[in-house]
Amino acid sequence: MDVSPESPFGCRGIRVSGHAACLAHLADIDRDAYLSGLAPGADIDHCGTPFTASLLNALLNALRDPTSGHPHLGRALFESAVFEGDALFHSTTFEGGAYFELATFKGRAGFESATFEDRALFASATFNGPAGFEAATFCGDAGFESATFEGTAGFSKTIFRGKAEFESATFHGTSGFRAAAFEGDAWFGTALFMHDARFNCATFERDAWFGSATFESDVVFASVAFARSDGLGPLVCGGRVVLSGAVFNGPVTLSLAARRLECKRTRWLSTAALRLRYATVDFAHAVCEYPLTIAAEQDPFVLADGRQLAEACQASAPGPGVRLASLRGVDAAHLVLADVDLSGCLFAGTVHLDQLRLEGACTFDTVPAGVHWRRWPPVRFTERRTLAEEHHWRASQPGAVQGWNVAVLGAGRAGPLQLAPVYRALRKAFEDGKHEPGAADFYYGEMEMRRHADDIPRSERGLLTAYWALSGYGLRASRALAWLGAATLLTVVLLMAVGLAQDTPKQTATGTVPAGGGRVTFEIDKDDPKNPTGNRFTGERFKKALNVTLNSVVFRSSGQDLTTAGTYIEMASRVTEPVLLGLAVVAVRNRIKR
């Protein structure tokens, strides 16, 4: 570059050919002569030159094509140029390479509808004002490495036919890539987005690389089409990452530390793995045709050079755990969840939920703890896993106890009729995973929803209520044992009161001795047991009653002499108490079975 460091103007702008000064410092007559000698498509070299708005307009007017009415440049070199005012290159055609490395745009930079037929380089350029590249076309590579955008950056409907490189670029304002088309690789590695970044309806036909990018506010990829995006992350976002409506045509691994990830109606047409930290994930109505894994990462992401990815914008986050907000409308046949918090997840409407795979420590919500005395009778819930929708339904019922979570806006209404099949499907998923205690919790939830549903006959509701009251649907051993103890005590008391005879009936032998001797025949008769009188609650009678009762529990007859009432009491005891004992045994087995 032929610069003029010794210029009396102190300017490092390249000298105009045949002159000792740059274009900005030429005498008016010399500048007019230079501009009049330019023709559309001419190559220009004004590296380091300071441009005012009027000077730039004069230059572009000299290169304006009379046919199209727009400027037409050949090879344009503006490296280290300084644009003091607005730099408006609207609809300009750059036939050769366009070089703006280290250029400074102090006003507005307008490249709307511009066409770059060769490579366009803006590496390390500084845009102090708004930068507009809307509807521009980059036929060759577009290089914005380490560029700084202090105002808004607009690339909406921009077409990148070559490689688009934004590595280490810094966007201080909102950046918009709505409907942009990336026909070559798109590189945003280590870029910093300090405000919202919007890629709505953009298309990535090749690799989209966002490795180590940092988004301090929301980033939106709504309705984006990714052909190959195996390099999407790791990246950090202090706000939302919106992938709603996006289409991933190839395998993808998304490594993301963000507050919220929205994947509503996102289509995953190949295998995918979402490795997340801090995120609350909304996966409603997403489509995954191949195995897709959502996993929580316990440790910070590690970059290729061995350094940990900085997560400064997550300092106020409650923890690195991952929470799933919704799976409604999702076909879960190919879905794998690992170490995900499902306490607030909405499951109603999920298809093939029984084929969902749960790995690691996937947690659900639980029932309110403790005894609740603010209603009569007092209520105590045995600890079990529950769905968020059951919380919402119970909280909406009259007289609901405290501790049930109220539905958030947009959660919809799901009652027992809708939740029973959800619990049934999750129970099967846990059974297939050989997690019987977890399956037992969802069986309990299924039975609770059936008992409260509106579509069952009153007789069936009565049977379910009795089953719940006696043994917690065969899952609460303590409840069955309590009823067994109560039944045993009642049986003992009734036997002592009316069941045991007053005394042991005596046997009487009667017969006739022949006069001449010979064989004597006796008839043995036994007195009927007599109802007790007097003091019936004695130690001896308690011992006999307890013996009868304990034998009844194991289907054995005690052989005691009982009154008519005692016989019926024993019969009832031999039916009810073994059933209660069996329910207790089944409940214990269901809690310890693997």
Short mmCIF file of C-alpha atoms in Angstrom, two decimals, residues 123-559:
data_model
loop_
_atom_site.label_atom_id
_atom_site.label_comp_id
_atom_site.label_asym_id
_atom_site.label_seq_id
_atom_site.Cartn_x
_atom_site.Cartn_y
_atom_site.Cartn_z
CA ALA A 123 -12.71 -8.34 9.39
CA SER A 124 -12.03 -6.22 12.51
CA ALA A 125 -14.22 -3.44 11.12
CA THR A 126 -15.98 -1.18 13.62
CA PHE A 127 -19.60 -0.09 13.11
CA ASN A 128 -20.34 2.71 15.59
CA GLY A 129 -23.85 3.23 14.25
CA PRO A 130 -26.48 0.94 12.75
CA ALA A 131 -25.23 -1.51 10.14
CA GLY A 132 -27.69 -2.52 7.47
CA PHE A 133 -27.05 -5.44 5.12
CA GLU A 134 -30.70 -6.33 4.54
CA ALA A 135 -31.35 -8.15 1.26
CA ALA A 136 -27.67 -7.99 0.35
CA THR A 137 -26.14 -10.83 -1.67
CA PHE A 138 -22.67 -12.22 -0.95
CA CYS A 139 -21.69 -14.42 -3.89
CA GLY A 140 -18.27 -15.19 -2.42
CA ASP A 141 -17.05 -15.57 1.14
CA ALA A 142 -18.21 -12.95 3.62
CA GLY A 143 -15.72 -12.26 6.37
CA PHE A 144 -16.78 -10.38 9.51
CA GLU A 145 -14.23 -11.93 11.87
CA SER A 146 -13.66 -9.83 15.00
CA ALA A 147 -15.95 -7.10 13.66
CA THR A 148 -17.64 -4.89 16.25
CA PHE A 149 -21.25 -3.77 15.82
CA GLU A 150 -22.01 -1.11 18.43
CA GLY A 151 -25.47 -0.39 17.03
CA THR A 152 -28.03 -2.67 15.49
CA ALA A 153 -26.85 -5.12 12.85
CA GLY A 154 -29.36 -6.05 10.16
CA PHE A 155 -28.80 -9.02 7.87
CA SER A 156 -32.44 -9.86 7.18
CA LYS A 157 -33.05 -11.61 3.86
CA THR A 158 -29.33 -11.50 3.18
CA ILE A 159 -27.98 -14.27 0.95
CA PHE A 160 -24.57 -15.77 1.77
CA ARG A 161 -23.58 -18.00 -1.15
CA GLY A 162 -20.09 -18.60 0.18
CA LYS A 163 -18.76 -19.02 3.66
CA ALA A 164 -20.11 -16.54 6.22
CA GLU A 165 -17.57 -15.93 8.94
CA PHE A 166 -18.56 -14.03 12.08
CA GLU A 167 -16.06 -15.63 14.44
CA SER A 168 -15.19 -13.44 17.44
CA ALA A 169 -17.55 -10.72 16.20
CA THR A 170 -19.17 -8.55 18.87
CA PHE A 171 -22.78 -7.37 18.57
CA HIS A 172 -23.60 -4.69 21.16
CA GLY A 173 -27.09 -4.04 19.80
CA THR A 174 -29.84 -6.20 18.38
CA SER A 175 -28.70 -8.38 15.51
CA GLY A 176 -31.21 -9.59 12.98
CA PHE A 177 -30.69 -12.43 10.51
CA ARG A 178 -34.38 -12.96 9.72
CA ALA A 179 -34.91 -15.05 6.58
CA ALA A 180 -31.18 -14.95 5.85
CA ALA A 181 -29.93 -17.74 3.57
CA PHE A 182 -26.57 -19.33 4.40
CA GLU A 183 -25.76 -21.49 1.38
CA GLY A 184 -22.20 -22.09 2.58
CA ASP A 185 -20.81 -22.74 6.04
CA ALA A 186 -21.81 -20.24 8.72
CA TRP A 187 -19.26 -19.63 11.45
CA PHE A 188 -20.23 -17.74 14.60
CA GLY A 189 -17.70 -19.36 16.93
CA THR A 190 -16.71 -17.26 19.98
CA ALA A 191 -19.03 -14.45 18.82
CA LEU A 192 -20.51 -12.24 21.52
CA PHE A 193 -24.15 -11.12 21.27
CA MET A 194 -24.86 -8.61 24.03
CA HIS A 195 -28.47 -8.01 22.95
CA ASP A 196 -31.18 -10.02 21.22
CA ALA A 197 -30.08 -12.12 18.25
CA ARG A 198 -32.82 -13.14 15.84
CA PHE A 199 -32.38 -15.81 13.18
CA ASN A 200 -36.10 -16.28 12.44
CA CYS A 201 -36.78 -18.24 9.23
CA ALA A 202 -33.09 -18.34 8.35
CA THR A 203 -31.78 -21.25 6.29
CA PHE A 204 -28.47 -23.01 6.93
CA GLU A 205 -27.79 -25.33 3.99
CA ARG A 206 -24.42 -26.43 5.29
CA ASP A 207 -22.65 -26.39 8.66
CA ALA A 208 -23.80 -23.85 11.22
CA TRP A 209 -21.10 -23.40 13.83
CA PHE A 210 -21.85 -21.50 17.02
CA GLY A 211 -19.15 -23.08 19.16
CA SER A 212 -18.25 -20.99 22.22
CA ALA A 213 -20.61 -18.19 21.17
CA THR A 214 -22.06 -16.12 24.02
CA PHE A 215 -25.58 -14.71 23.97
CA GLU A 216 -26.24 -12.39 26.91
CA SER A 217 -29.88 -11.91 25.93
CA ASP A 218 -32.45 -13.82 23.87
CA VAL A 219 -31.47 -15.70 20.73
CA VAL A 220 -34.23 -16.78 18.36
CA PHE A 221 -33.89 -19.53 15.75
CA ALA A 222 -37.64 -19.78 15.09
CA SER A 223 -38.53 -21.56 11.82
CA VAL A 224 -34.86 -21.95 10.91
CA ALA A 225 -33.84 -24.78 8.59
CA PHE A 226 -30.52 -26.51 9.42
CA ALA A 227 -29.18 -28.93 6.82
CA ARG A 228 -26.05 -29.82 8.80
CA SER A 229 -25.51 -28.35 12.22
CA ASP A 230 -23.26 -30.69 14.12
CA GLY A 231 -21.35 -27.71 15.50
CA LEU A 232 -24.17 -25.85 17.27
CA GLY A 233 -22.40 -25.08 20.51
CA PRO A 234 -21.18 -25.07 23.13
CA LEU A 235 -22.67 -21.63 23.61
CA VAL A 236 -23.87 -19.53 26.53
CA CYS A 237 -27.06 -17.47 26.55
CA GLY A 238 -28.22 -15.27 29.41
CA GLY A 239 -31.80 -15.25 28.09
CA ARG A 240 -33.86 -17.50 25.83
CA VAL A 241 -32.78 -19.67 22.95
CA VAL A 242 -35.76 -20.08 20.63
CA LEU A 243 -35.65 -22.96 18.15
CA SER A 244 -39.43 -23.09 17.67
CA GLY A 245 -40.34 -24.17 14.16
CA ALA A 246 -36.71 -24.87 13.24
CA VAL A 247 -35.89 -27.88 11.06
CA PHE A 248 -32.72 -29.94 11.60
CA ASN A 249 -32.17 -32.09 8.53
CA GLY A 250 -28.96 -33.70 9.70
CA PRO A 251 -27.44 -35.02 12.93
CA VAL A 252 -26.95 -32.33 15.55
CA THR A 253 -25.40 -31.97 18.97
CA LEU A 254 -26.57 -28.85 20.78
CA SER A 255 -24.43 -27.89 23.77
CA LEU A 256 -26.08 -24.97 25.49
CA ALA A 257 -26.02 -23.12 28.80
CA ALA A 258 -29.14 -20.93 28.74
CA ARG A 259 -32.01 -19.91 31.00
CA ARG A 260 -34.70 -21.20 28.63
CA LEU A 261 -34.79 -23.29 25.47
CA GLU A 262 -37.97 -23.22 23.37
CA CYS A 263 -38.37 -26.02 20.83
CA LYS A 264 -42.07 -25.75 20.01
CA ARG A 265 -42.90 -27.53 16.72
CA THR A 266 -39.18 -28.06 16.05
CA ARG A 267 -38.49 -30.89 13.58
CA TRP A 268 -35.51 -33.20 14.16
CA LEU A 269 -35.13 -35.29 11.00
CA SER A 270 -32.02 -37.12 12.18
CA THR A 271 -30.38 -38.14 15.43
CA ALA A 272 -29.92 -35.33 17.94
CA ALA A 273 -28.40 -34.80 21.37
CA LEU A 274 -29.19 -31.76 23.53
CA ARG A 275 -26.56 -31.33 26.24
CA LEU A 276 -27.85 -28.56 28.46
CA ARG A 277 -27.15 -26.55 31.59
CA TYR A 278 -29.42 -24.15 33.53
CA ALA A 279 -32.19 -24.51 30.93
CA THR A 280 -35.94 -24.84 31.20
CA VAL A 281 -36.97 -26.67 28.02
CA ASP A 282 -40.34 -26.32 26.28
CA PHE A 283 -40.58 -29.23 23.84
CA ALA A 284 -44.30 -28.99 23.05
CA HIS A 285 -45.36 -30.45 19.69
CA ALA A 286 -41.76 -31.09 18.63
CA VAL A 287 -41.20 -33.88 16.09
CA CYS A 288 -38.30 -36.31 16.45
CA GLU A 289 -38.15 -39.07 13.85
CA TYR A 290 -34.88 -40.51 15.17
CA PRO A 291 -33.44 -40.99 18.67
CA LEU A 292 -33.17 -37.69 20.51
CA THR A 293 -31.55 -37.25 23.92
CA ILE A 294 -32.06 -34.38 26.34
CA ALA A 295 -29.39 -34.60 29.01
CA ALA A 296 -28.28 -32.36 31.85
CA GLU A 297 -24.56 -31.66 32.04
CA GLN A 298 -23.25 -31.46 35.59
CA ASP A 299 -19.95 -29.78 34.74
CA PRO A 300 -19.25 -26.71 32.55
CA PHE A 301 -18.59 -27.34 28.89
CA VAL A 302 -14.95 -27.76 27.90
CA LEU A 303 -13.63 -26.05 24.77
CA ALA A 304 -11.31 -27.64 22.23
CA ASP A 305 -8.28 -26.03 23.85
CA GLY A 306 -9.14 -27.54 27.24
CA ARG A 307 -10.55 -24.36 28.81
CA GLN A 308 -13.95 -24.34 30.47
CA LEU A 309 -16.63 -22.26 28.78
CA ALA A 310 -17.24 -19.10 30.83
CA GLU A 311 -20.76 -18.86 32.28
CA ALA A 312 -20.66 -15.41 33.87
CA CYS A 313 -24.14 -14.50 32.62
CA GLN A 314 -25.57 -17.48 34.57
CA ALA A 315 -24.26 -16.26 37.94
CA SER A 316 -27.78 -15.45 39.22
CA ALA A 317 -29.26 -18.77 38.05
CA PRO A 318 -30.49 -21.11 40.83
CA GLY A 319 -28.36 -24.00 39.62
CA PRO A 320 -27.12 -25.85 36.54
CA GLY A 321 -29.99 -28.34 36.55
CA VAL A 322 -32.24 -28.82 33.52
CA ARG A 323 -36.03 -28.65 33.78
CA LEU A 324 -38.54 -29.85 31.21
CA ALA A 325 -41.64 -27.65 30.92
CA SER A 326 -43.77 -29.52 28.40
CA LEU A 327 -43.90 -32.64 26.24
CA ARG A 328 -47.45 -32.11 25.01
CA GLY A 329 -48.03 -33.29 21.47
CA VAL A 330 -44.67 -35.07 21.26
CA ASP A 331 -44.23 -38.65 20.03
CA ALA A 332 -41.95 -39.93 22.79
CA ALA A 333 -41.06 -43.23 21.09
CA HIS A 334 -37.55 -41.99 20.27
CA LEU A 335 -37.05 -39.68 23.24
CA VAL A 336 -34.47 -40.22 25.98
CA LEU A 337 -34.29 -38.01 29.09
CA ALA A 338 -31.24 -38.11 31.34
CA ASP A 339 -30.92 -36.37 34.72
CA VAL A 340 -33.81 -34.00 33.93
CA ASP A 341 -36.18 -32.37 36.44
CA LEU A 342 -39.73 -33.30 35.40
CA SER A 343 -41.52 -31.79 38.40
CA GLY A 344 -43.14 -29.08 36.28
CA CYS A 345 -43.48 -30.99 33.00
CA LEU A 346 -46.86 -31.18 31.25
CA PHE A 347 -47.39 -34.70 29.88
CA ALA A 348 -51.07 -34.74 28.86
CA GLY A 349 -51.29 -35.24 25.11
CA THR A 350 -47.91 -36.96 24.73
CA VAL A 351 -47.97 -39.92 22.32
CA HIS A 352 -46.25 -43.26 23.05
CA LEU A 353 -45.38 -42.07 26.52
CA ASP A 354 -44.94 -45.69 27.58
CA GLN A 355 -41.86 -45.88 25.32
CA LEU A 356 -40.16 -42.88 26.93
CA ARG A 357 -36.73 -43.77 28.31
CA LEU A 358 -35.67 -42.19 31.58
CA GLU A 359 -32.00 -42.42 32.47
CA GLY A 360 -30.13 -41.22 35.51
CA ALA A 361 -31.84 -39.10 38.17
CA CYS A 362 -35.04 -37.92 36.52
CA THR A 363 -37.14 -36.36 39.28
CA PHE A 364 -40.88 -35.70 39.55
CA ASP A 365 -42.92 -33.54 41.87
CA THR A 366 -44.24 -34.98 45.14
CA VAL A 367 -47.41 -34.59 47.20
CA PRO A 368 -47.62 -31.93 49.94
CA ALA A 369 -45.77 -33.09 53.03
CA GLY A 370 -47.03 -33.21 56.62
CA VAL A 371 -50.46 -33.37 58.20
CA HIS A 372 -52.93 -30.70 57.10
CA TRP A 373 -55.19 -29.61 59.96
CA ARG A 374 -57.04 -26.73 58.30
CA ARG A 375 -59.85 -29.08 57.25
CA TRP A 376 -61.75 -31.91 58.91
CA PRO A 377 -60.85 -34.68 58.93
CA PRO A 378 -57.12 -33.87 58.86
CA VAL A 379 -55.30 -35.02 55.74
CA ARG A 380 -51.89 -36.60 55.38
CA PHE A 381 -50.50 -37.66 52.00
CA THR A 382 -48.02 -40.52 51.78
CA GLU A 383 -44.98 -39.44 49.79
CA ARG A 384 -45.09 -40.42 46.12
CA ARG A 385 -44.18 -39.10 42.68
CA THR A 386 -46.86 -36.98 41.05
CA LEU A 387 -47.41 -35.11 37.81
CA ALA A 388 -47.59 -31.34 37.59
CA GLU A 389 -51.07 -31.65 36.07
CA GLU A 390 -52.33 -33.50 39.17
CA HIS A 391 -51.05 -30.61 41.27
CA HIS A 392 -52.93 -28.17 39.04
CA TRP A 393 -56.15 -30.20 39.19
CA ARG A 394 -56.11 -30.72 42.95
CA ALA A 395 -55.26 -27.06 43.60
CA SER A 396 -58.39 -26.08 41.64
CA GLN A 397 -60.72 -28.26 43.76
CA PRO A 398 -62.86 -26.76 46.56
CA GLY A 399 -61.23 -27.21 49.96
CA ALA A 400 -57.83 -28.05 48.50
CA VAL A 401 -55.07 -28.22 51.09
CA GLN A 402 -52.01 -26.02 50.85
CA GLY A 403 -49.03 -27.36 48.98
CA TRP A 404 -50.62 -28.20 45.65
CA ASN A 405 -49.11 -26.05 42.89
CA VAL A 406 -51.48 -23.79 41.00
CA ALA A 407 -51.43 -24.03 37.18
CA VAL A 408 -49.43 -21.36 35.40
CA LEU A 409 -50.92 -19.40 32.52
CA GLY A 410 -51.08 -21.51 29.39
CA ALA A 411 -50.85 -24.87 31.19
CA GLY A 412 -54.42 -25.73 30.18
CA ARG A 413 -56.81 -27.94 32.09
CA ALA A 414 -56.32 -31.67 32.50
CA GLY A 415 -58.58 -33.63 34.83
CA PRO A 416 -58.56 -37.20 36.14
CA LEU A 417 -60.01 -38.55 32.90
CA GLN A 418 -57.00 -37.24 30.93
CA LEU A 419 -54.39 -38.01 33.57
CA ALA A 420 -55.24 -41.68 34.20
CA PRO A 421 -53.77 -42.87 30.86
CA VAL A 422 -50.73 -40.61 31.40
CA TYR A 423 -50.00 -42.28 34.73
CA ARG A 424 -50.61 -45.69 33.13
CA ALA A 425 -48.12 -45.02 30.33
CA LEU A 426 -45.44 -43.73 32.72
CA ARG A 427 -45.98 -46.77 34.93
CA LYS A 428 -45.23 -49.02 31.96
CA ALA A 429 -42.15 -46.94 31.10
CA PHE A 430 -40.82 -47.43 34.63
CA GLU A 431 -41.65 -51.15 34.55
CA ASP A 432 -39.77 -51.56 31.27
CA GLY A 433 -36.85 -49.79 32.93
CA LYS A 434 -36.96 -52.32 35.82
CA HIS A 435 -37.82 -49.58 38.30
CA GLU A 436 -40.70 -51.20 40.18
CA PRO A 437 -40.90 -48.74 43.12
CA GLY A 438 -41.21 -45.86 40.66
CA ALA A 439 -43.82 -47.79 38.69
CA ALA A 440 -45.75 -48.31 41.93
CA ASP A 441 -46.03 -44.55 42.45
CA PHE A 442 -47.52 -44.10 39.00
CA TYR A 443 -49.88 -47.04 39.55
CA TYR A 444 -51.09 -45.25 42.67
CA GLY A 445 -51.59 -42.07 40.66
CA GLU A 446 -53.47 -43.97 37.96
CA MET A 447 -55.83 -45.49 40.52
CA GLU A 448 -56.37 -42.09 42.15
CA MET A 449 -57.33 -40.57 38.82
CA ARG A 450 -59.68 -43.49 38.08
CA ARG A 451 -61.33 -43.10 41.48
CA HIS A 452 -61.94 -39.38 40.89
CA ALA A 453 -62.92 -39.63 37.21
CA ASP A 454 -66.47 -38.76 36.21
CA ASP A 455 -66.96 -41.60 33.74
CA ILE A 456 -67.00 -44.59 36.14
CA PRO A 457 -70.13 -46.15 37.73
CA ARG A 458 -70.86 -45.45 41.37
CA SER A 459 -70.33 -49.12 42.26
CA GLU A 460 -66.83 -49.13 40.75
CA ARG A 461 -66.01 -45.90 42.53
CA GLY A 462 -67.10 -47.53 45.80
CA LEU A 463 -64.84 -50.54 45.19
CA LEU A 464 -61.89 -48.29 44.37
CA THR A 465 -62.55 -46.19 47.45
CA ALA A 466 -62.57 -49.32 49.64
CA TYR A 467 -59.38 -50.55 47.96
CA TRP A 468 -57.76 -47.14 48.61
CA ALA A 469 -58.94 -46.96 52.23
CA LEU A 470 -57.88 -50.49 53.15
CA SER A 471 -54.41 -50.68 51.60
CA GLY A 472 -53.70 -47.67 49.38
CA TYR A 473 -54.37 -49.77 46.25
CA GLY A 474 -52.14 -52.55 47.55
CA LEU A 475 -49.19 -50.18 47.97
CA ARG A 476 -49.45 -48.95 51.55
CA ALA A 477 -48.39 -51.79 53.87
CA SER A 478 -48.80 -49.67 57.00
CA ARG A 479 -52.42 -48.96 56.13
CA ALA A 480 -53.21 -52.64 55.54
CA LEU A 481 -51.43 -53.63 58.77
CA ALA A 482 -53.32 -50.95 60.69
CA TRP A 483 -56.62 -52.32 59.41
CA LEU A 484 -55.42 -55.87 60.20
CA GLY A 485 -54.59 -54.82 63.75
CA ALA A 486 -57.95 -53.10 64.11
CA ALA A 487 -59.79 -56.13 62.72
CA THR A 488 -57.85 -58.45 65.02
CA LEU A 489 -58.63 -56.34 68.07
CA LEU A 490 -62.30 -56.11 67.12
CA THR A 491 -62.49 -59.87 66.64
CA VAL A 492 -60.90 -60.51 70.02
CA VAL A 493 -63.29 -58.13 71.76
CA LEU A 494 -66.37 -59.61 70.03
CA LEU A 495 -65.29 -63.16 70.83
CA MET A 496 -64.75 -62.28 74.48
CA ALA A 497 -68.09 -60.53 74.60
CA VAL A 498 -70.41 -62.94 72.78
CA GLY A 499 -68.35 -65.52 70.89
CA LEU A 500 -66.83 -67.78 73.54
CA ALA A 501 -69.12 -70.14 75.47
CA GLN A 502 -69.62 -69.62 79.19
CA ASP A 503 -68.02 -72.97 80.01
CA THR A 504 -66.68 -75.83 78.00
CA PRO A 505 -69.75 -77.97 77.13
CA LYS A 506 -69.76 -81.28 78.95
CA GLN A 507 -70.21 -84.62 77.24
CA THR A 508 -72.83 -87.08 78.60
CA ALA A 509 -72.76 -90.84 77.89
CA THR A 510 -76.07 -92.74 78.25
CA GLY A 511 -76.74 -96.44 77.69
CA THR A 512 -78.62 -99.54 78.93
CA VAL A 513 -76.98 -102.63 80.51
CA PRO A 514 -78.77 -105.85 79.43
CA ALA A 515 -80.21 -107.89 82.34
CA GLY A 516 -78.41 -111.04 81.37
CA GLY A 517 -75.19 -109.25 80.63
CA GLY A 518 -73.75 -108.74 77.22
CA ARG A 519 -72.68 -105.79 75.08
CA VAL A 520 -73.49 -102.27 76.35
CA THR A 521 -74.22 -99.46 73.89
CA PHE A 522 -73.61 -95.84 74.95
CA GLU A 523 -74.84 -92.64 73.29
CA ILE A 524 -72.49 -89.69 73.81
CA ASP A 525 -74.11 -86.30 73.72
CA LYS A 526 -72.59 -82.83 74.10
CA ASP A 527 -74.33 -79.86 75.56
CA ASP A 528 -74.83 -76.79 73.37
CA PRO A 529 -72.45 -73.91 74.15
CA LYS A 530 -74.09 -71.43 76.45
CA ASN A 531 -73.91 -67.72 75.96
CA PRO A 532 -71.58 -66.08 78.43
CA THR A 533 -72.86 -64.31 81.50
CA GLY A 534 -71.16 -62.39 84.23
CA ASN A 535 -67.60 -61.13 83.79
CA ARG A 536 -66.67 -61.89 80.21
CA PHE A 537 -63.36 -59.98 79.92
CA THR A 538 -60.99 -62.19 81.84
CA GLY A 539 -57.45 -63.23 81.11
CA GLU A 540 -58.45 -66.78 80.27
CA ARG A 541 -61.14 -65.67 77.83
CA PHE A 542 -58.70 -63.19 76.22
CA LYS A 543 -56.23 -66.00 75.66
CA LYS A 544 -58.86 -68.17 74.01
CA ALA A 545 -60.17 -65.30 71.85
CA LEU A 546 -56.66 -64.36 70.71
CA ASN A 547 -55.95 -67.98 69.81
CA VAL A 548 -59.10 -68.15 67.68
CA THR A 549 -58.29 -64.86 65.97
CA LEU A 550 -54.67 -65.66 65.13
CA ASN A 551 -55.65 -69.01 63.70
CA SER A 552 -58.26 -67.27 61.55
CA VAL A 553 -55.60 -65.02 60.02
CA VAL A 554 -53.83 -68.05 58.56
CA PHE A 555 -57.01 -69.98 57.62
CA ARG A 556 -56.77 -72.42 60.52
CA SER A 557 -59.51 -73.56 62.87
CA SER A 558 -58.78 -73.08 66.55
CA GLY A 559 -61.03 -75.92 67.78
#
